[in-house]
């Protein structure tokens, strides 16, 4: 099945129907700490032939004066994006649909042009207002835990940031609702996502700690900021059987999985160490 020339978003089957000739095997346990980031150029040479081809290749950017053709560069090439996905798989992410979704979304388009050359290293990067775009591995890991091999219907994301994680989620969930408390970042995410014409993402400017009760319950909730504990308001907006993945802690943070079993019963599992910006109340 050829996907050349098509624009994002594509159906996820376009990437996963035909598995790569060589499957990337995990060399680390999913419960271990995140590996030390490596440069994209180092990984490209090692892994470029080991993963499925990407499915999205933006060709143009326009300015107010005239259209400008965006030519591929070595630092945002297909091989670099493939290497990023191979590295994520090597760190323990095994869900092929998650890996395909991460590969399908062009991370460099969610960053300032000055940082585009670093888009595919395994690191969080600044997006302004003391916030970051999350490390690719942790995005994939959290979504893998949220999916748990099943289908996602309605997902709530707390902390839209630049919109990257919402774009990945849009390929794996029927509907994605994303809340951002910082107005300029809310506007940035809208600007980043608008050209991609993603129909199943709904962005909301508001206090993420309050959730989105107007459209609850959610079978998946994912937080991109760490609080001392998960707000009860978010736990209450989980559907029965729903899953919530969040970083928890102050200086020493861990990923936590929360599962709702009944109206008044939740269970919690600690997954691995992580580092996120703090979860804050209110809007700015």
GROMACS .gro file of N, CA and C in nm, residues 149-280:
model
  396
  149UNK      N    1  -0.287  -0.199   2.486
  149UNK     CA    2  -0.320  -0.292   2.379
  149UNK      C    3  -0.462  -0.283   2.330
  150UNK      N    4  -0.542  -0.192   2.385
  150UNK     CA    5  -0.683  -0.181   2.346
  150UNK      C    6  -0.710  -0.056   2.264
  151UNK      N    7  -0.838  -0.027   2.248
  151UNK     CA    8  -0.878   0.091   2.172
  151UNK      C    9  -0.914   0.204   2.268
  152UNK      N   10  -0.880   0.325   2.228
  152UNK     CA   11  -0.914   0.444   2.306
  152UNK      C   12  -1.029   0.516   2.239
  153UNK      N   13  -1.129   0.549   2.318
  153UNK     CA   14  -1.245   0.621   2.264
  153UNK      C   15  -1.230   0.770   2.289
  154UNK      N   16  -1.245   0.812   2.413
  154UNK     CA   17  -1.238   0.953   2.449
  154UNK      C   18  -1.121   0.975   2.545
  155UNK      N   19  -1.027   1.060   2.504
  155UNK     CA   20  -0.904   1.083   2.581
  155UNK      C   21  -0.896   1.230   2.620
  156UNK      N   22  -0.853   1.255   2.743
  156UNK     CA   23  -0.829   1.391   2.792
  156UNK      C   24  -0.680   1.407   2.816
  157UNK      N   25  -0.622   1.512   2.758
  157UNK     CA   26  -0.482   1.546   2.779
  157UNK      C   27  -0.474   1.673   2.861
  158UNK      N   28  -0.398   1.670   2.969
  158UNK     CA   29  -0.376   1.788   3.053
  158UNK      C   30  -0.238   1.844   3.020
  159UNK      N   31  -0.235   1.961   2.959
  159UNK     CA   32  -0.110   2.023   2.919
  159UNK      C   33  -0.084   2.006   2.770
  160UNK      N   34  -0.153   2.085   2.687
  160UNK     CA   35  -0.139   2.074   2.542
  160UNK      C   36   0.001   2.108   2.496
  161UNK      N   37   0.060   2.211   2.559
  161UNK     CA   38   0.192   2.256   2.515
  161UNK      C   39   0.187   2.303   2.371
  162UNK      N   40   0.277   2.249   2.288
  162UNK     CA   41   0.282   2.288   2.147
  162UNK      C   42   0.190   2.205   2.059
  163UNK      N   43   0.124   2.103   2.117
  163UNK     CA   44   0.029   2.022   2.042
  163UNK      C   45   0.082   1.890   1.991
  164UNK      N   46   0.209   1.860   2.015
  164UNK     CA   47   0.269   1.738   1.959
  164UNK      C   48   0.205   1.610   2.010
  165UNK      N   49   0.194   1.597   2.141
  165UNK     CA   50   0.138   1.474   2.196
  165UNK      C   51  -0.008   1.456   2.156
  166UNK      N   52  -0.082   1.566   2.146
  166UNK     CA   53  -0.221   1.558   2.101
  166UNK      C   54  -0.229   1.502   1.960
  167UNK      N   55  -0.134   1.542   1.874
  167UNK     CA   56  -0.131   1.492   1.737
  167UNK      C   57  -0.105   1.341   1.734
  168UNK      N   58  -0.014   1.294   1.819
  168UNK     CA   59   0.011   1.150   1.827
  168UNK      C   60  -0.114   1.077   1.877
  169UNK      N   61  -0.175   1.131   1.982
  169UNK     CA   62  -0.296   1.070   2.037
  169UNK      C   63  -0.409   1.064   1.934
  170UNK      N   64  -0.415   1.162   1.845
  170UNK     CA   65  -0.524   1.168   1.747
  170UNK      C   66  -0.525   1.048   1.654
  171UNK      N   67  -0.410   0.982   1.638
  171UNK     CA   68  -0.402   0.862   1.554
  171UNK      C   69  -0.440   0.735   1.629
  172UNK      N   70  -0.461   0.748   1.760
  172UNK     CA   71  -0.484   0.629   1.843
  172UNK      C   72  -0.614   0.634   1.921
  173UNK      N   73  -0.684   0.746   1.916
  173UNK     CA   74  -0.809   0.762   1.991
  173UNK      C   75  -0.916   0.819   1.899
  174UNK      N   76  -1.041   0.790   1.932
  174UNK     CA   77  -1.152   0.842   1.852
  174UNK      C   78  -1.164   0.993   1.869
  175UNK      N   79  -1.155   1.041   1.994
  175UNK     CA   80  -1.165   1.184   2.022
  175UNK      C   81  -1.061   1.222   2.126
  176UNK      N   82  -0.992   1.334   2.101
  176UNK     CA   83  -0.891   1.385   2.193
  176UNK      C   84  -0.931   1.525   2.238
  177UNK      N   85  -0.943   1.544   2.369
  177UNK     CA   86  -0.968   1.675   2.428
  177UNK      C   87  -0.842   1.716   2.502
  178UNK      N   88  -0.791   1.834   2.474
  178UNK     CA   89  -0.665   1.876   2.532
  178UNK      C   90  -0.679   2.015   2.594
  179UNK      N   91  -0.632   2.029   2.718
  179UNK     CA   92  -0.644   2.154   2.793
  179UNK      C   93  -0.507   2.216   2.816
  180UNK      N   94  -0.497   2.346   2.792
  180UNK     CA   95  -0.375   2.421   2.820
  180UNK      C   96  -0.409   2.545   2.901
  181UNK      N   97  -0.332   2.569   3.008
  181UNK     CA   98  -0.359   2.682   3.097
  181UNK      C   99  -0.285   2.810   3.058
  182UNK      N  100  -0.186   2.800   2.969
  182UNK     CA  101  -0.107   2.915   2.927
  182UNK      C  102  -0.158   2.961   2.791
  183UNK      N  103  -0.218   3.077   2.785
  183UNK     CA  104  -0.286   3.123   2.664
  183UNK      C  105  -0.195   3.123   2.540
  184UNK      N  106  -0.073   3.177   2.547
  184UNK     CA  107   0.013   3.175   2.427
  184UNK      C  108   0.044   3.034   2.376
  185UNK      N  109   0.056   2.937   2.467
  185UNK     CA  110   0.080   2.800   2.423
  185UNK      C  111  -0.046   2.740   2.362
  186UNK      N  112  -0.161   2.772   2.417
  186UNK     CA  113  -0.287   2.730   2.356
  186UNK      C  114  -0.297   2.780   2.212
  187UNK      N  115  -0.259   2.906   2.191
  187UNK     CA  116  -0.262   2.963   2.056
  187UNK      C  117  -0.155   2.898   1.967
  188UNK      N  118  -0.038   2.869   2.024
  188UNK     CA  119   0.067   2.803   1.949
  188UNK      C  120   0.023   2.666   1.901
  189UNK      N  121  -0.040   2.589   1.990
  189UNK     CA  122  -0.087   2.456   1.952
  189UNK      C  123  -0.190   2.465   1.840
  190UNK      N  124  -0.279   2.561   1.849
  190UNK     CA  125  -0.378   2.579   1.742
  190UNK      C  126  -0.310   2.608   1.609
  191UNK      N  127  -0.209   2.696   1.613
  191UNK     CA  128  -0.137   2.730   1.490
  191UNK      C  129  -0.061   2.611   1.434
  192UNK      N  130  -0.003   2.529   1.521
  192UNK     CA  131   0.071   2.412   1.475
  192UNK      C  132  -0.019   2.305   1.417
  193UNK      N  133  -0.136   2.286   1.476
  193UNK     CA  134  -0.225   2.178   1.435
  193UNK      C  135  -0.316   2.215   1.319
  194UNK      N  136  -0.343   2.344   1.304
  194UNK     CA  137  -0.438   2.387   1.201
  194UNK      C  138  -0.401   2.338   1.061
  195UNK      N  139  -0.275   2.351   1.016
  195UNK     CA  140  -0.243   2.306   0.880
  195UNK      C  141  -0.259   2.156   0.860
  196UNK      N  142  -0.258   2.079   0.968
  196UNK     CA  143  -0.268   1.934   0.958
  196UNK      C  144  -0.413   1.886   0.946
  197UNK      N  145  -0.507   1.974   0.973
  197UNK     CA  146  -0.650   1.944   0.954
  197UNK      C  147  -0.691   1.815   1.026
  198UNK      N  148  -0.659   1.809   1.153
  198UNK     CA  149  -0.692   1.691   1.233
  198UNK      C  150  -0.831   1.711   1.292
  199UNK      N  151  -0.926   1.629   1.250
  199UNK     CA  152  -1.066   1.653   1.285
  199UNK      C  153  -1.104   1.610   1.425
  200UNK      N  154  -1.026   1.522   1.488
  200UNK     CA  155  -1.070   1.464   1.615
  200UNK      C  156  -0.997   1.521   1.737
  201UNK      N  157  -0.934   1.638   1.724
  201UNK     CA  158  -0.872   1.705   1.838
  201UNK      C  159  -0.953   1.829   1.870
  202UNK      N  160  -0.984   1.848   1.999
  202UNK     CA  161  -1.054   1.967   2.046
  202UNK      C  162  -0.969   2.032   2.155
  203UNK      N  163  -0.919   2.151   2.125
  203UNK     CA  164  -0.833   2.223   2.218
  203UNK      C  165  -0.916   2.315   2.307
  204UNK      N  166  -0.878   2.322   2.434
  204UNK     CA  167  -0.953   2.403   2.530
  204UNK      C  168  -0.854   2.483   2.616
  205UNK      N  169  -0.879   2.612   2.630
  205UNK     CA  170  -0.799   2.695   2.719
  205UNK      C  171  -0.865   2.697   2.856
  206UNK      N  172  -0.795   2.648   2.958
  206UNK     CA  173  -0.854   2.643   3.091
  206UNK      C  174  -0.760   2.580   3.191
  207UNK      N  175  -0.811   2.559   3.311
  207UNK     CA  176  -0.736   2.500   3.422
  207UNK      C  177  -0.741   2.348   3.411
  208UNK      N  178  -0.628   2.288   3.376
  208UNK     CA  179  -0.624   2.144   3.357
  208UNK      C  180  -0.653   2.065   3.483
  209UNK      N  181  -0.626   2.121   3.600
  209UNK     CA  182  -0.649   2.049   3.724
  209UNK      C  183  -0.798   2.027   3.749
  210UNK      N  184  -0.881   2.104   3.681
  210UNK     CA  185  -1.026   2.086   3.693
  210UNK      C  186  -1.080   1.985   3.594
  211UNK      N  187  -0.996   1.946   3.497
  211UNK     CA  188  -1.042   1.853   3.395
  211UNK      C  189  -1.138   1.919   3.298
  212UNK      N  190  -1.224   1.835   3.241
  212UNK     CA  191  -1.321   1.882   3.142
  212UNK      C  192  -1.454   1.811   3.169
  213UNK      N  193  -1.520   1.845   3.281
  213UNK     CA  194  -1.640   1.770   3.322
  213UNK      C  195  -1.754   1.776   3.221
  214UNK      N  196  -1.755   1.879   3.135
  214UNK     CA  197  -1.864   1.891   3.038
  214UNK      C  198  -1.871   1.773   2.942
  215UNK      N  199  -1.756   1.709   2.916
  215UNK     CA  200  -1.753   1.598   2.820
  215UNK      C  201  -1.707   1.467   2.884
  216UNK      N  202  -1.689   1.465   3.016
  216UNK     CA  203  -1.652   1.341   3.087
  216UNK      C  204  -1.770   1.242   3.080
  217UNK      N  205  -1.744   1.112   3.098
  217UNK     CA  206  -1.618   1.051   3.144
  217UNK      C  207  -1.523   1.019   3.028
  218UNK      N  208  -1.396   0.997   3.065
  218UNK     CA  209  -1.291   0.965   2.970
  218UNK      C  210  -1.238   0.824   3.000
  219UNK      N  211  -1.215   0.748   2.894
  219UNK     CA  212  -1.155   0.616   2.917
  219UNK      C  213  -1.003   0.626   2.923
  220UNK      N  214  -0.948   0.743   2.890
  220UNK     CA  215  -0.805   0.766   2.905
  220UNK      C  216  -0.778   0.911   2.942
  221UNK      N  217  -0.693   0.932   3.043
  221UNK     CA  218  -0.649   1.067   3.080
  221UNK      C  219  -0.497   1.063   3.092
  222UNK      N  220  -0.431   1.162   3.032
  222UNK     CA  221  -0.285   1.167   3.032
  222UNK      C  222  -0.240   1.306   3.073
  223UNK      N  223  -0.147   1.314   3.166
  223UNK     CA  224  -0.098   1.442   3.216
  223UNK      C  225   0.043   1.467   3.169
  224UNK      N  226   0.071   1.590   3.122
  224UNK     CA  227   0.204   1.629   3.078
  224UNK      C  228   0.270   1.723   3.176
  225UNK      N  229   0.227   1.717   3.302
  225UNK     CA  230   0.287   1.796   3.409
  225UNK      C  231   0.269   1.718   3.539
  226UNK      N  232   0.363   1.739   3.632
  226UNK     CA  233   0.366   1.657   3.754
  226UNK      C  234   0.313   1.732   3.875
  227UNK      N  235   0.217   1.672   3.944
  227UNK     CA  236   0.169   1.723   4.071
  227UNK      C  237   0.214   1.634   4.185
  228UNK      N  238   0.194   1.680   4.307
  228UNK     CA  239   0.226   1.598   4.424
  228UNK      C  240   0.137   1.475   4.427
  229UNK      N  241   0.015   1.491   4.379
  229UNK     CA  242  -0.078   1.379   4.364
  229UNK      C  243  -0.170   1.410   4.247
  230UNK      N  244  -0.242   1.309   4.201
  230UNK     CA  245  -0.338   1.330   4.093
  230UNK      C  246  -0.462   1.398   4.150
  231UNK      N  247  -0.506   1.509   4.092
  231UNK     CA  248  -0.625   1.577   4.144
  231UNK      C  249  -0.748   1.487   4.144
  232UNK      N  250  -0.825   1.494   4.252
  232UNK     CA  251  -0.945   1.413   4.264
  232UNK      C  252  -1.044   1.444   4.152
  233UNK      N  253  -1.046   1.568   4.106
  233UNK     CA  254  -1.138   1.605   3.998
  233UNK      C  255  -1.111   1.523   3.872
  234UNK      N  256  -0.985   1.488   3.847
  234UNK     CA  257  -0.953   1.406   3.730
  234UNK      C  258  -0.989   1.260   3.753
  235UNK      N  259  -0.966   1.212   3.874
  235UNK     CA  260  -1.005   1.075   3.905
  235UNK      C  261  -1.156   1.056   3.888
  236UNK      N  262  -1.233   1.158   3.928
  236UNK     CA  263  -1.378   1.149   3.918
  236UNK      C  264  -1.427   1.149   3.774
  237UNK      N  265  -1.344   1.200   3.682
  237UNK     CA  266  -1.385   1.207   3.542
  237UNK      C  267  -1.342   1.086   3.460
  238UNK      N  268  -1.283   0.986   3.526
  238UNK     CA  269  -1.248   0.862   3.459
  238UNK      C  270  -1.371   0.773   3.446
  239UNK      N  271  -1.384   0.704   3.335
  239UNK     CA  272  -1.491   0.605   3.322
  239UNK      C  273  -1.453   0.480   3.402
  240UNK      N  274  -1.551   0.398   3.434
  240UNK     CA  275  -1.522   0.271   3.502
  240UNK      C  276  -1.440   0.186   3.406
  241UNK      N  277  -1.325   0.140   3.453
  241UNK     CA  278  -1.233   0.068   3.366
  241UNK      C  279  -1.135   0.158   3.296
  242UNK      N  280  -1.150   0.290   3.313
  242UNK     CA  281  -1.061   0.386   3.248
  242UNK      C  282  -0.922   0.387   3.310
  243UNK      N  283  -0.827   0.442   3.236
  243UNK     CA  284  -0.687   0.446   3.280
  243UNK      C  285  -0.637   0.589   3.275
  244UNK      N  286  -0.557   0.626   3.373
  244UNK     CA  287  -0.495   0.757   3.381
  244UNK      C  288  -0.346   0.737   3.400
  245UNK      N  289  -0.265   0.811   3.322
  245UNK     CA  290  -0.120   0.803   3.334
  245UNK      C  291  -0.069   0.943   3.364
  246UNK      N  292   0.010   0.956   3.471
  246UNK     CA  293   0.055   1.088   3.514
  246UNK      C  294   0.189   1.081   3.584
  247UNK      N  295   0.274   1.183   3.565
  247UNK     CA  296   0.392   1.197   3.649
  247UNK      C  297   0.351   1.253   3.784
  248UNK      N  298   0.408   1.198   3.890
  248UNK     CA  299   0.371   1.240   4.026
  248UNK      C  300   0.499   1.262   4.106
  249UNK      N  301   0.502   1.372   4.183
  249UNK     CA  302   0.616   1.399   4.269
  249UNK      C  303   0.669   1.540   4.250
  250UNK      N  304   0.762   1.578   4.334
  250UNK     CA  305   0.824   1.710   4.326
  250UNK      C  306   0.962   1.696   4.265
  251UNK      N  307   1.066   1.681   4.348
  251UNK     CA  308   1.201   1.665   4.295
  251UNK      C  309   1.219   1.527   4.232
  252UNK      N  310   1.175   1.424   4.301
  252UNK     CA  311   1.184   1.288   4.250
  252UNK      C  312   1.047   1.245   4.198
  253UNK      N  313   1.033   1.240   4.068
  253UNK     CA  314   0.904   1.209   4.006
  253UNK      C  315   0.902   1.067   3.952
  254UNK      N  316   0.782   1.010   3.953
  254UNK     CA  317   0.761   0.877   3.894
  254UNK      C  318   0.634   0.881   3.810
  255UNK      N  319   0.630   0.795   3.709
  255UNK     CA  320   0.507   0.777   3.634
  255UNK      C  321   0.414   0.687   3.713
  256UNK      N  322   0.288   0.725   3.720
  256UNK     CA  323   0.189   0.642   3.786
  256UNK      C  324   0.076   0.607   3.691
  257UNK      N  325   0.029   0.484   3.702
  257UNK     CA  326  -0.090   0.439   3.631
  257UNK      C  327  -0.202   0.424   3.733
  258UNK      N  328  -0.316   0.487   3.705
  258UNK     CA  329  -0.434   0.475   3.790
  258UNK      C  330  -0.544   0.410   3.707
  259UNK      N  331  -0.607   0.308   3.764
  259UNK     CA  332  -0.719   0.240   3.698
  259UNK      C  333  -0.842   0.254   3.786
  260UNK      N  334  -0.954   0.291   3.727
  260UNK     CA  335  -1.078   0.304   3.804
  260UNK      C  336  -1.157   0.174   3.793
  261UNK      N  337  -1.187   0.115   3.908
  261UNK     CA  338  -1.256  -0.014   3.911
  261UNK      C  339  -1.406   0.000   3.939
  262UNK      N  340  -1.444   0.104   4.011
  262UNK     CA  341  -1.586   0.126   4.042
  262UNK      C  342  -1.602   0.273   4.078
  263UNK      N  343  -1.720   0.312   4.118
  263UNK     CA  344  -1.747   0.452   4.148
  263UNK      C  345  -1.654   0.506   4.256
  264UNK      N  346  -1.620   0.422   4.354
  264UNK     CA  347  -1.538   0.468   4.465
  264UNK      C  348  -1.408   0.389   4.481
  265UNK      N  349  -1.362   0.324   4.375
  265UNK     CA  350  -1.243   0.240   4.388
  265UNK      C  351  -1.146   0.262   4.272
  266UNK      N  352  -1.022   0.297   4.307
  266UNK     CA  353  -0.914   0.313   4.210
  266UNK      C  354  -0.793   0.234   4.259
  267UNK      N  355  -0.712   0.188   4.168
  267UNK     CA  356  -0.584   0.126   4.204
  267UNK      C  357  -0.472   0.205   4.138
  268UNK      N  358  -0.354   0.203   4.201
  268UNK     CA  359  -0.241   0.281   4.153
  268UNK      C  360  -0.118   0.191   4.139
  269UNK      N  361  -0.044   0.210   4.030
  269UNK     CA  362   0.079   0.135   4.005
  269UNK      C  363   0.189   0.234   3.966
  270UNK      N  364   0.305   0.220   4.031
  270UNK     CA  365   0.420   0.303   3.996
  270UNK      C  366   0.500   0.236   3.885
  271UNK      N  367   0.535   0.312   3.782
  271UNK     CA  368   0.598   0.255   3.664
  271UNK      C  369   0.748   0.279   3.660
  272UNK      N  370   0.792   0.404   3.650
  272UNK     CA  371   0.935   0.434   3.635
  272UNK      C  372   0.961   0.580   3.664
  273UNK      N  373   1.086   0.615   3.678
  273UNK     CA  374   1.123   0.754   3.702
  273UNK      C  375   1.102   0.841   3.580
  274UNK      N  376   1.081   0.970   3.602
  274UNK     CA  377   1.058   1.064   3.493
  274UNK      C  378   1.087   1.205   3.542
  275UNK      N  379   1.077   1.302   3.452
  275UNK     CA  380   1.094   1.442   3.492
  275UNK      C  381   1.006   1.530   3.406
  276UNK      N  382   0.912   1.602   3.469
  276UNK     CA  383   0.819   1.690   3.400
  276UNK      C  384   0.815   1.826   3.467
  277UNK      N  385   0.762   1.924   3.395
  277UNK     CA  386   0.736   2.055   3.454
  277UNK      C  387   0.624   2.039   3.558
  278UNK      N  388   0.614   2.128   3.655
  278UNK     CA  389   0.513   2.113   3.760
  278UNK      C  390   0.371   2.141   3.711
  279UNK      N  391   0.276   2.070   3.769
  279UNK     CA  392   0.135   2.090   3.743
  279UNK      C  393   0.086   2.208   3.827
  280UNK      N  394   0.024   2.307   3.763
  280UNK     CA  395  -0.021   2.425   3.833
  280UNK      C  396  -0.168   2.451   3.807
   0.00000   0.00000   0.00000
